[in-house]
XYZ file of N, CA and C in Angstrom:
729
model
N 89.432 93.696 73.019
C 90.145 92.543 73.590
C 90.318 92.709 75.100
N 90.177 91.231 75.579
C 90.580 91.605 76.962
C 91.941 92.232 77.436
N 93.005 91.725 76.607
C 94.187 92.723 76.970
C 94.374 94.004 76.938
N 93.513 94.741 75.835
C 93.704 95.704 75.806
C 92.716 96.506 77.542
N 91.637 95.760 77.623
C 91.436 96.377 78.713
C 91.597 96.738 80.205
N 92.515 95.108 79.971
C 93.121 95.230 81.103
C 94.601 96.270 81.115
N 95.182 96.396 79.617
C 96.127 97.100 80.025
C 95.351 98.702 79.904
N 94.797 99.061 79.876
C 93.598 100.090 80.311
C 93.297 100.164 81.731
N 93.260 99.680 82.449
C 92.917 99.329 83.621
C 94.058 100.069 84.447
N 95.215 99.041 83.909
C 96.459 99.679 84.764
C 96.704 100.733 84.672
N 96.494 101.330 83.830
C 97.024 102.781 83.270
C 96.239 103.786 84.123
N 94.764 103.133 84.488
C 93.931 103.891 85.207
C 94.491 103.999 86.702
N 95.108 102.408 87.162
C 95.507 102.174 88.791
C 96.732 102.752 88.811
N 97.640 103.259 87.572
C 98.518 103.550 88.113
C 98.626 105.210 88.185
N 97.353 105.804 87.540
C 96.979 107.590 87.545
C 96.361 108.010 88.643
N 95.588 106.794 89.271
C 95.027 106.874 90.626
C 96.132 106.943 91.784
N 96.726 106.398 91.593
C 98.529 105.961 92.309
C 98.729 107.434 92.521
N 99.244 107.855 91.021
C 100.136 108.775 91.186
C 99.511 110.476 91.945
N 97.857 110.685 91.444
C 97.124 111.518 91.885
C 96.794 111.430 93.391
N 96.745 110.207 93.798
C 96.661 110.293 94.926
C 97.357 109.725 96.632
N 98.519 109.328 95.877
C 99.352 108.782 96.976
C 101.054 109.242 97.112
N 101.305 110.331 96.321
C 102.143 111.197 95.894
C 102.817 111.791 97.646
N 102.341 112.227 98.114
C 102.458 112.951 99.318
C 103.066 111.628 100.334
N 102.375 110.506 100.610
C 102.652 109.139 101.575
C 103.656 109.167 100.896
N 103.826 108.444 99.413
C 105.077 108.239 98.665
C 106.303 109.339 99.286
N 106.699 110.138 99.166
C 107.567 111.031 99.913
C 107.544 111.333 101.173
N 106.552 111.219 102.260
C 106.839 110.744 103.080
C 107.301 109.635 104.072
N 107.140 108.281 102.976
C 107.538 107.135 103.138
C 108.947 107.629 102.892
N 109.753 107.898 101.938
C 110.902 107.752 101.229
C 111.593 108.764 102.556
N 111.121 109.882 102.965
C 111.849 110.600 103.982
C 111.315 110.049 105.262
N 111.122 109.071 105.788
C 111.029 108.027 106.557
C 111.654 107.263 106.944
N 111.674 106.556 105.731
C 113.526 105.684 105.627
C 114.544 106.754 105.707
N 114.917 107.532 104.790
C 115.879 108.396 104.861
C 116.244 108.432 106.358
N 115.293 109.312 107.149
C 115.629 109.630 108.510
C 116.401 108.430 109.695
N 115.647 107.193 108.907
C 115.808 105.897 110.065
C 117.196 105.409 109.417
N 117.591 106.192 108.194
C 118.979 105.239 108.004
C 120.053 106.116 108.767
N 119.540 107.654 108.133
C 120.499 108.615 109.110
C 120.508 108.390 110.268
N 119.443 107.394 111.009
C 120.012 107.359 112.868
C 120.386 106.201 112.577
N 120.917 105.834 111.687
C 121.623 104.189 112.195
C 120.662 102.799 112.242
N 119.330 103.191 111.433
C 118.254 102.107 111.687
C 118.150 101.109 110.381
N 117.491 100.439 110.382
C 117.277 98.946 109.263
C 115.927 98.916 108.805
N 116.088 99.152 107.692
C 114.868 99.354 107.086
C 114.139 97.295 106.376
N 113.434 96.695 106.591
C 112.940 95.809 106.778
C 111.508 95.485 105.725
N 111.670 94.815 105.365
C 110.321 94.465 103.944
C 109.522 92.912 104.543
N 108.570 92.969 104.948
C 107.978 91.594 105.617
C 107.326 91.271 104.000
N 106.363 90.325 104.000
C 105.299 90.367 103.059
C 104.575 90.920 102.914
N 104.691 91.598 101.601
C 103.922 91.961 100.967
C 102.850 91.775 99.259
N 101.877 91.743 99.659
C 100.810 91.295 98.682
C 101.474 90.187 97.813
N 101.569 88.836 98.172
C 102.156 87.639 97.756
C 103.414 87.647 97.381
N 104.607 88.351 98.698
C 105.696 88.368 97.984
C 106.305 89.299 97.073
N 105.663 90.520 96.680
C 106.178 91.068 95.886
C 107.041 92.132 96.043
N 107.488 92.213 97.748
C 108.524 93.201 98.115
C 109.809 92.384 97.466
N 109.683 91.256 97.367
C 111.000 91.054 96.679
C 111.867 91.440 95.208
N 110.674 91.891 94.281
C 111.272 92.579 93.641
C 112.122 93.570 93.773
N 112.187 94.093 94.839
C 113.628 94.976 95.863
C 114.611 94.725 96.385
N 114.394 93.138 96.000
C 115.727 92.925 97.191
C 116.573 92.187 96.691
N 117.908 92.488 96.767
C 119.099 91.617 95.647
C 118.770 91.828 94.320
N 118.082 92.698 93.744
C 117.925 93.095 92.218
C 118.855 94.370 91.532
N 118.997 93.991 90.112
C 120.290 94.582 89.768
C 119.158 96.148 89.863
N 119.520 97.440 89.926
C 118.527 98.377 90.055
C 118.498 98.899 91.694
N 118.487 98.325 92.794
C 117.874 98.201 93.469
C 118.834 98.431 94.757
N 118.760 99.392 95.953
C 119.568 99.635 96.954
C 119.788 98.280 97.817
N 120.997 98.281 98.832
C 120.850 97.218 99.437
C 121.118 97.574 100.937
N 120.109 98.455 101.296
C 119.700 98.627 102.838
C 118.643 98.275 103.225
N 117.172 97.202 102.042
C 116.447 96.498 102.060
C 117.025 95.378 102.901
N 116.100 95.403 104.053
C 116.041 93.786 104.587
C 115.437 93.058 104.295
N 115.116 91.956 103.955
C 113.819 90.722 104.557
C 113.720 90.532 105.597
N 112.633 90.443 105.882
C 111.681 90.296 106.852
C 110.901 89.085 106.803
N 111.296 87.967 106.619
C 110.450 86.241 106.730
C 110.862 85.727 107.929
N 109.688 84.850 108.231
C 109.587 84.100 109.121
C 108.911 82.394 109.222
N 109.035 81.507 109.186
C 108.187 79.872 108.848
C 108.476 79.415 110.638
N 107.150 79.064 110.522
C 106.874 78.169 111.870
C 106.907 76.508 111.157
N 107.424 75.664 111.238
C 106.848 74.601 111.007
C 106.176 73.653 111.622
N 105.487 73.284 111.449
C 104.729 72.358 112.932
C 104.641 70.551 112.222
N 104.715 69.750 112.174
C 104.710 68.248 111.683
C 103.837 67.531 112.752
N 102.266 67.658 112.088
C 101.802 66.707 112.971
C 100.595 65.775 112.641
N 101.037 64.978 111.487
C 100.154 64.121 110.531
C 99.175 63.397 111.582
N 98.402 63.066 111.219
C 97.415 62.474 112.232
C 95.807 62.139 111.237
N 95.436 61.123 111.037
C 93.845 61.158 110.714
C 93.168 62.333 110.740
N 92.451 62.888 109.882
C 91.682 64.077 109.779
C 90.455 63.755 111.042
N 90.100 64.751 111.472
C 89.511 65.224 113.011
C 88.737 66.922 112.610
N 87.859 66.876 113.312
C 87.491 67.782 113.346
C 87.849 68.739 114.472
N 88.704 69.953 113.935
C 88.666 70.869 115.456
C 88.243 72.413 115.264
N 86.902 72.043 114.666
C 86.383 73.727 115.291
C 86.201 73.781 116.414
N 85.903 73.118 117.574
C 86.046 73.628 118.783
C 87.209 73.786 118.963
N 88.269 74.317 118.738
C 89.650 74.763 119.275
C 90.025 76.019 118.758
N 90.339 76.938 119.611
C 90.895 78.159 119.619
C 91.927 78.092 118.888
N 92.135 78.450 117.570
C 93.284 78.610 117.205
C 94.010 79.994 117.003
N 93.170 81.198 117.309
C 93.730 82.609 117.381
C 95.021 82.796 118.224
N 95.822 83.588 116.523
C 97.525 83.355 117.400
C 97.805 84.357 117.731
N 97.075 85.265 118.240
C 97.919 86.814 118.437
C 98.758 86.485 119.793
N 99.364 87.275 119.606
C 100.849 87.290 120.456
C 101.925 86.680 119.491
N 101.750 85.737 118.395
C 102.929 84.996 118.184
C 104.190 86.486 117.544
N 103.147 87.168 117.167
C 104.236 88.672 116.300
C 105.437 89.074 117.252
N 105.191 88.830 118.393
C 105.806 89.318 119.411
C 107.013 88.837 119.501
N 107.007 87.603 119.588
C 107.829 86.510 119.250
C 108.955 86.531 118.289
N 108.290 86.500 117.476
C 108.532 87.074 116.137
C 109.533 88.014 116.096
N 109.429 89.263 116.405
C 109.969 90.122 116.900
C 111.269 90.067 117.765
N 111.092 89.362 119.016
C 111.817 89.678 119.816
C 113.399 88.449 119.103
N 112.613 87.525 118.434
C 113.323 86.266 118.015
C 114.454 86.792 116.896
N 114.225 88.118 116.209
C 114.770 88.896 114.845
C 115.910 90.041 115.422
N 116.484 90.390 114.377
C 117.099 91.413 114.593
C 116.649 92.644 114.409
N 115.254 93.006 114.823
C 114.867 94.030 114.436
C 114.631 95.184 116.004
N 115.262 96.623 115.791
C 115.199 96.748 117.340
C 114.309 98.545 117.081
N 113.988 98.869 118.223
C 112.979 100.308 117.682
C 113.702 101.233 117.411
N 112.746 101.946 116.518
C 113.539 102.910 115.686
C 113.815 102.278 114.139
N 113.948 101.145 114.451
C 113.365 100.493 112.382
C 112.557 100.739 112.086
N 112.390 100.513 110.690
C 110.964 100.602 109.623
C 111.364 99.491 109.407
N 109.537 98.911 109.385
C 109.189 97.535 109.124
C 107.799 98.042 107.965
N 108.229 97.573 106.972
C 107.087 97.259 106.371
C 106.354 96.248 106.115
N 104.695 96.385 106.231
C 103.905 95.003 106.144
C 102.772 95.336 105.223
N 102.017 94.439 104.923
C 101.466 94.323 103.871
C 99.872 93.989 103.897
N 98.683 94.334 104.025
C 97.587 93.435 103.881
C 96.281 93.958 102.779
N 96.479 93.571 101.666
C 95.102 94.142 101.054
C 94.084 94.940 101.470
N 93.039 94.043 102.634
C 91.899 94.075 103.288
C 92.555 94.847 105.115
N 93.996 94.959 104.941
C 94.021 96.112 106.052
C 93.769 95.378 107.420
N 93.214 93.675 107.162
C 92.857 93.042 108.740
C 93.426 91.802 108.610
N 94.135 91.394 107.665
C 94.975 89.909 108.346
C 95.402 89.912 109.272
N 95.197 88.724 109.911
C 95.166 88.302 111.007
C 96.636 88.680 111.973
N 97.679 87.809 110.813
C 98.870 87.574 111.695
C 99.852 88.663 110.809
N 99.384 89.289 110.032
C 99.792 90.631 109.515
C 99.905 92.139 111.202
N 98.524 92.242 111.076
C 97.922 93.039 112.191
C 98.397 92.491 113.254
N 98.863 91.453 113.760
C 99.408 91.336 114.653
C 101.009 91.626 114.868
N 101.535 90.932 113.736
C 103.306 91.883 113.895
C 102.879 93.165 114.067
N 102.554 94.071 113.004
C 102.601 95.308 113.310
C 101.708 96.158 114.728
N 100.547 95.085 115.090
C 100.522 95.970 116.557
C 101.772 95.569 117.450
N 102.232 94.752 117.571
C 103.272 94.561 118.500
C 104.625 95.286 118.081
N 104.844 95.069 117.362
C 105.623 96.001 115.922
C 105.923 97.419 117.106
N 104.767 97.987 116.648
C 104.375 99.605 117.132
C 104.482 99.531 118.634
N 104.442 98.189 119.371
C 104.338 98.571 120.872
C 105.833 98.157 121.156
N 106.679 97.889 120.429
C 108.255 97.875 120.704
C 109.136 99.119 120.273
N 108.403 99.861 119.720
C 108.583 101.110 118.927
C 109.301 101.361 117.575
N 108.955 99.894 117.110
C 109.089 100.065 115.894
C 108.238 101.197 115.081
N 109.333 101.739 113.625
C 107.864 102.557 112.914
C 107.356 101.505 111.620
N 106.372 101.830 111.861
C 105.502 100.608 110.601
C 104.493 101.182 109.267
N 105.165 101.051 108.281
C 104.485 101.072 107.257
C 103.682 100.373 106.454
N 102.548 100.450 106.571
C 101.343 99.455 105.684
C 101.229 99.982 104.266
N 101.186 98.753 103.442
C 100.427 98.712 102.361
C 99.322 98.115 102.395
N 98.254 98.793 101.952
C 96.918 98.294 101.849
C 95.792 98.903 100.805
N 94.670 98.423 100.710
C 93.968 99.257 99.437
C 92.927 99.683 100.374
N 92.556 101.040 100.730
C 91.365 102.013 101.659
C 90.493 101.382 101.296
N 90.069 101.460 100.023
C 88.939 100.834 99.247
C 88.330 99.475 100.066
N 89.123 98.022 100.004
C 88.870 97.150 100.948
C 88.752 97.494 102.692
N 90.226 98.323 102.599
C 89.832 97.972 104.433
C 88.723 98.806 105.087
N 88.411 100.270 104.489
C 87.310 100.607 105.183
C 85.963 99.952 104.707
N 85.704 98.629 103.889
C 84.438 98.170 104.088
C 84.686 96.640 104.620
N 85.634 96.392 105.443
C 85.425 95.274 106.125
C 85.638 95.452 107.734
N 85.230 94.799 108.793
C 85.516 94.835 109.785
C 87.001 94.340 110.711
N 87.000 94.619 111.406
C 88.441 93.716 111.694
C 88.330 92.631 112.694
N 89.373 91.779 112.451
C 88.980 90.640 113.447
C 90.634 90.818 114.328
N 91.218 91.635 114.803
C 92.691 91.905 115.392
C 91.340 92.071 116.851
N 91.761 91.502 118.379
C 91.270 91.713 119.640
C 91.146 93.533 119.548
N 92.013 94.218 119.253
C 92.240 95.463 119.057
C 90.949 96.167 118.637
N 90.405 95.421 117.634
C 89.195 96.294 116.887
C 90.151 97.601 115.646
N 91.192 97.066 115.636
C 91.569 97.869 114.417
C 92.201 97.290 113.495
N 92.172 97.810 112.200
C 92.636 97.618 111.028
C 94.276 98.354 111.048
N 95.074 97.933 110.457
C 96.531 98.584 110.148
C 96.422 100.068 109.793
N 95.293 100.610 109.185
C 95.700 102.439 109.152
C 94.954 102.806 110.127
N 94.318 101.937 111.071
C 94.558 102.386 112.186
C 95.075 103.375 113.546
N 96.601 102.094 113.212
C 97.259 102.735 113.938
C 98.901 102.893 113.631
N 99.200 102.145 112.128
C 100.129 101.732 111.723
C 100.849 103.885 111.887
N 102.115 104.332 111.349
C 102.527 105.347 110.785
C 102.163 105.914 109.845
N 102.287 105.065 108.692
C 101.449 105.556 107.292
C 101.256 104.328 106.586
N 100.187 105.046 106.310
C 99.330 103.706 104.950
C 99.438 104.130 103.637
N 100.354 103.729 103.164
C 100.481 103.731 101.434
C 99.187 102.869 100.590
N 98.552 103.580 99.946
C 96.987 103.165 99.280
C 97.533 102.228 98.177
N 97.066 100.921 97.899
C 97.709 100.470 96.827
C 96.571 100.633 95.894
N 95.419 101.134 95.988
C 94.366 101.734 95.208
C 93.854 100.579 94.596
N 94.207 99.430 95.460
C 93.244 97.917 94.539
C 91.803 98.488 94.900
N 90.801 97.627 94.115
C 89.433 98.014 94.307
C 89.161 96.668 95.667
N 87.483 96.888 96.149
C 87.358 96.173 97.526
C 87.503 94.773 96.238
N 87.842 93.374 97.094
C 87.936 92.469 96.878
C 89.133 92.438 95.828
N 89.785 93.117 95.375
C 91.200 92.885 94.294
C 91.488 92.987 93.126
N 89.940 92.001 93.028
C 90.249 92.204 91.258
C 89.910 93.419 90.629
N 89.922 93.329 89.278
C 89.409 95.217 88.425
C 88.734 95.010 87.620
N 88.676 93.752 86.912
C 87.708 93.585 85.778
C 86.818 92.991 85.669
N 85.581 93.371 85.196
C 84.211 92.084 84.775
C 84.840 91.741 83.382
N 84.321 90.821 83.709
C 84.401 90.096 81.922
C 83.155 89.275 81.352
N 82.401 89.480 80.213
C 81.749 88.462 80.274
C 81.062 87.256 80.314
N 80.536 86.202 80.664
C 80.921 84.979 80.949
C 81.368 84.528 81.947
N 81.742 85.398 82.748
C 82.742 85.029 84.140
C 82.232 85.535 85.319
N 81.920 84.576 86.116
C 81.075 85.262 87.200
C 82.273 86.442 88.270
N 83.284 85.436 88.788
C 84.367 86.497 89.420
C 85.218 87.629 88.681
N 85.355 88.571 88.877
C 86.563 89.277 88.080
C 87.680 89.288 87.933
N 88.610 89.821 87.077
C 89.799 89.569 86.755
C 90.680 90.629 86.898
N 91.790 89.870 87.098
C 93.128 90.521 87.444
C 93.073 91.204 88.835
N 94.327 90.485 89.803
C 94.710 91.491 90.562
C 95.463 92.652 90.295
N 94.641 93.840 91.434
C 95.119 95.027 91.358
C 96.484 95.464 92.133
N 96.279 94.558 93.313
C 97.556 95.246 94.213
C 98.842 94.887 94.314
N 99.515 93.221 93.631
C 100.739 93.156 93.399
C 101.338 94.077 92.524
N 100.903 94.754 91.414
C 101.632 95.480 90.427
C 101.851 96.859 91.366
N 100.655 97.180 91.474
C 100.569 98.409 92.301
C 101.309 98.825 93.095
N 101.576 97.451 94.218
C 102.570 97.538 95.549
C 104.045 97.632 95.448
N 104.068 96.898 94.085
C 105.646 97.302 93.318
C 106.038 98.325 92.804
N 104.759 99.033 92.137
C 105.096 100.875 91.543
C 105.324 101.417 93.089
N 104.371 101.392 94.169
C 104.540 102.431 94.747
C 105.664 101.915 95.499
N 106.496 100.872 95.423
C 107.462 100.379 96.231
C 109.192 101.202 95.863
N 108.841 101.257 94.543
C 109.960 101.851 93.616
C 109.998 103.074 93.705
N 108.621 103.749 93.420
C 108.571 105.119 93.632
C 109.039 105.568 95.150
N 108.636 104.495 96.575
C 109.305 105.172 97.848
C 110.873 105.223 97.549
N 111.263 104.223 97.145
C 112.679 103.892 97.166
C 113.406 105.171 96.113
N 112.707 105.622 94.855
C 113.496 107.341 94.405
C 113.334 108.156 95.255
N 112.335 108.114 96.141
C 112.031 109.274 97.076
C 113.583 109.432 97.741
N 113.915 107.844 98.459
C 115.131 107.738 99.141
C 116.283 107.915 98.635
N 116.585 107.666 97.520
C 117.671 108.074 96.711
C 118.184 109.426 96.897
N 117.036 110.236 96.275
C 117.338 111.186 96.278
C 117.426 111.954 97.221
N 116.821 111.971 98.408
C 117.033 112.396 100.215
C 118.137 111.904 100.761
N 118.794 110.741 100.275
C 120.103 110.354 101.090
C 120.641 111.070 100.149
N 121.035 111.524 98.966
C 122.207 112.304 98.248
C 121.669 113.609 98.587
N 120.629 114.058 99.023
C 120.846 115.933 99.211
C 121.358 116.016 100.769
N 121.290 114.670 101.729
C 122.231 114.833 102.853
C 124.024 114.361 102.618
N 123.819 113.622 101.746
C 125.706 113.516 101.495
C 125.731 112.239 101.525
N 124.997 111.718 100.903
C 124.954 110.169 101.063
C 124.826 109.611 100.122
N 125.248 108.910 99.237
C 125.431 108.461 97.830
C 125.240 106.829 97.894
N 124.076 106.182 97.939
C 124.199 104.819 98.260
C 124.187 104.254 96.608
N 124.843 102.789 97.206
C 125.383 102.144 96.337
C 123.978 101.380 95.304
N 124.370 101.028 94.574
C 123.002 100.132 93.695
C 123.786 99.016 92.672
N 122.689 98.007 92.933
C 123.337 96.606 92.805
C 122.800 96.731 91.630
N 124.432 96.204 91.128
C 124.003 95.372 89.472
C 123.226 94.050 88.996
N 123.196 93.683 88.235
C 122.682 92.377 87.915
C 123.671 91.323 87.925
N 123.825 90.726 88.792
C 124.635 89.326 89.301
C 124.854 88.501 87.580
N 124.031 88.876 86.644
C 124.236 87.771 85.602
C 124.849 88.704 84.405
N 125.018 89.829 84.850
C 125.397 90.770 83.764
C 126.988 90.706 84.468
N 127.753 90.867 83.183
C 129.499 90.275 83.143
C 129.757 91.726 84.316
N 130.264 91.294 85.414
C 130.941 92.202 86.560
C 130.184 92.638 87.303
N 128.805 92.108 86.966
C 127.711 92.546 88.406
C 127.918 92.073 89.455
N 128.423 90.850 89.676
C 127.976 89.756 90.705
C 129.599 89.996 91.673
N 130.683 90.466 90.735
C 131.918 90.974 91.301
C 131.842 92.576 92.107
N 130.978 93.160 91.551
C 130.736 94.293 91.962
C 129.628 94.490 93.411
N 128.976 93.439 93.179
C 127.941 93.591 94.304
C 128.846 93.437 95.391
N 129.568 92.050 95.260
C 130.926 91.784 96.412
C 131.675 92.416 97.102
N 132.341 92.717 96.121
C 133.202 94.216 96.141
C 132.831 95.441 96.658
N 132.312 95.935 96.223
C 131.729 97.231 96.085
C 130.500 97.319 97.378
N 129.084 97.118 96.790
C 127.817 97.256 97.238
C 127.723 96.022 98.544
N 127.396 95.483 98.936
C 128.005 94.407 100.462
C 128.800 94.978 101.087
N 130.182 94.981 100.913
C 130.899 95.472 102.077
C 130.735 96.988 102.317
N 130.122 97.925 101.796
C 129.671 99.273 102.121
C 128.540 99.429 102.577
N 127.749 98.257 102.774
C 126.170 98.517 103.305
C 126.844 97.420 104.636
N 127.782 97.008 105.106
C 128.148 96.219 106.315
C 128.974 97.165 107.083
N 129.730 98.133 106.222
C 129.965 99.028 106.746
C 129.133 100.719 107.195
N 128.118 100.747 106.416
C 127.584 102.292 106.761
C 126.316 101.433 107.148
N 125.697 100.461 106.752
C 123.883 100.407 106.894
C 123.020 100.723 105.781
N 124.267 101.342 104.875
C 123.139 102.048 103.195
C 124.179 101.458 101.911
């Protein structure tokens, strides 16, 4: 069955995970650690469609996670036109971005790109890094070392990012042939980006309690006294310490 092979699959992406990204994983986690001990904000942009949010405001889950979003909106209906002749390359807007946020150096910002060269990904984080932010990529090696980059830079995010956490997707994402189906199936790197997201975050747990630091963890808002407790408790101690 196809389920069974796909849940075969995972079992494989997540032994690949653990064999080989074990070392980043703990150095990510004593990363944060260090940036909370100086007083810094640890920050989650997008990642692989959104799925840093499984971290954030979840019962489980620390609350020294920031978000990191941003929407430009632009409104400008008009008859369809053709404009490939127009430059639309936005680098610089990260900058912006940046300076527009509360984010100041000496944070961890994490960002996100499969293929290691989105556009306006690679651009927060080079500017990111030239404000002195520290920046952590998720990405799959696999993709980014067989594509080129299109950043003015000529680089891809492990580059020049701090560390690149491997989300061990294969090049292009998916993992499975099937037959009958010309494209393959299932993405690899949302699940992925969430194991190794969880796994940085025990790293941190346990590095802020062998320095004396016992951070708080949010209940489930729908479970009877979670949603009193987050209030109470977990909020006003992360407004007061940062963790």
């Amino acid at each position: 069955m196809i389920l069974d092979d796909y849940q075969n699959r995972v079992d494989q992406l997540f032994t690949q995970i653990k064999q080989t990204q074990r070392e980043n994983i703990i150095k990510a986690g004593k990363m944060i650690a260090d940036t909370i001990d100086e007083g810094g904000n640890i920050y989650l942009s997008g990642i692989c469609h959104s799925i840093e949010m499984d971290l954030f405001n979840r019962g489980g889950g620390p609350a020294f996670y920031r978000t990191f979003h941003y929407k430009l909106d632009v409104q400008s209906d008009a008859r369809p036109r053709d404009r490939s002749d127009v430059d639309t390359n936005m680098e610089g807007l990260g900058a912006y971005i940046l300076k527009a946020s509360t984010i100041k150096p000496g944070d961890v910002l994490f960002v996100g790109s499969v293929s290691g060269r989105t556009a306006s990904v690679v651009d927060l984080a080079w500017e990111a890094k030239k404000m002195g932010i520290k920046v952590i990529a998720m990405s799959s090696m696999s993709y980014a070392t067989s594509v080129d980059a299109v950043h003015s830079s000529g680089k891809k995010l492990y580059e020049f990012v701090d560390l690149t956490l491997d989300n061990c997707a294969p090049s292009a994402e998916a993992m499975l042939d099937i037959d009958g189906i010309e494209a393959k199936f299932a993405a690899a790197s949302g699940i992925a980006s969430s194991y190794i997201l969880w796994s940085v975050t025990a790293v941190v747990l346990e590095e802020m309690q062998k320095r004396g630091k016992t951070p708080l963890l949010l209940k489930s808002a729908n479970y009877p006294g979670g949603k009193d407790y987050n209030n109470t408790e977990v909020y006003p101690h992360y407004q007061k310490y940062g963790w």
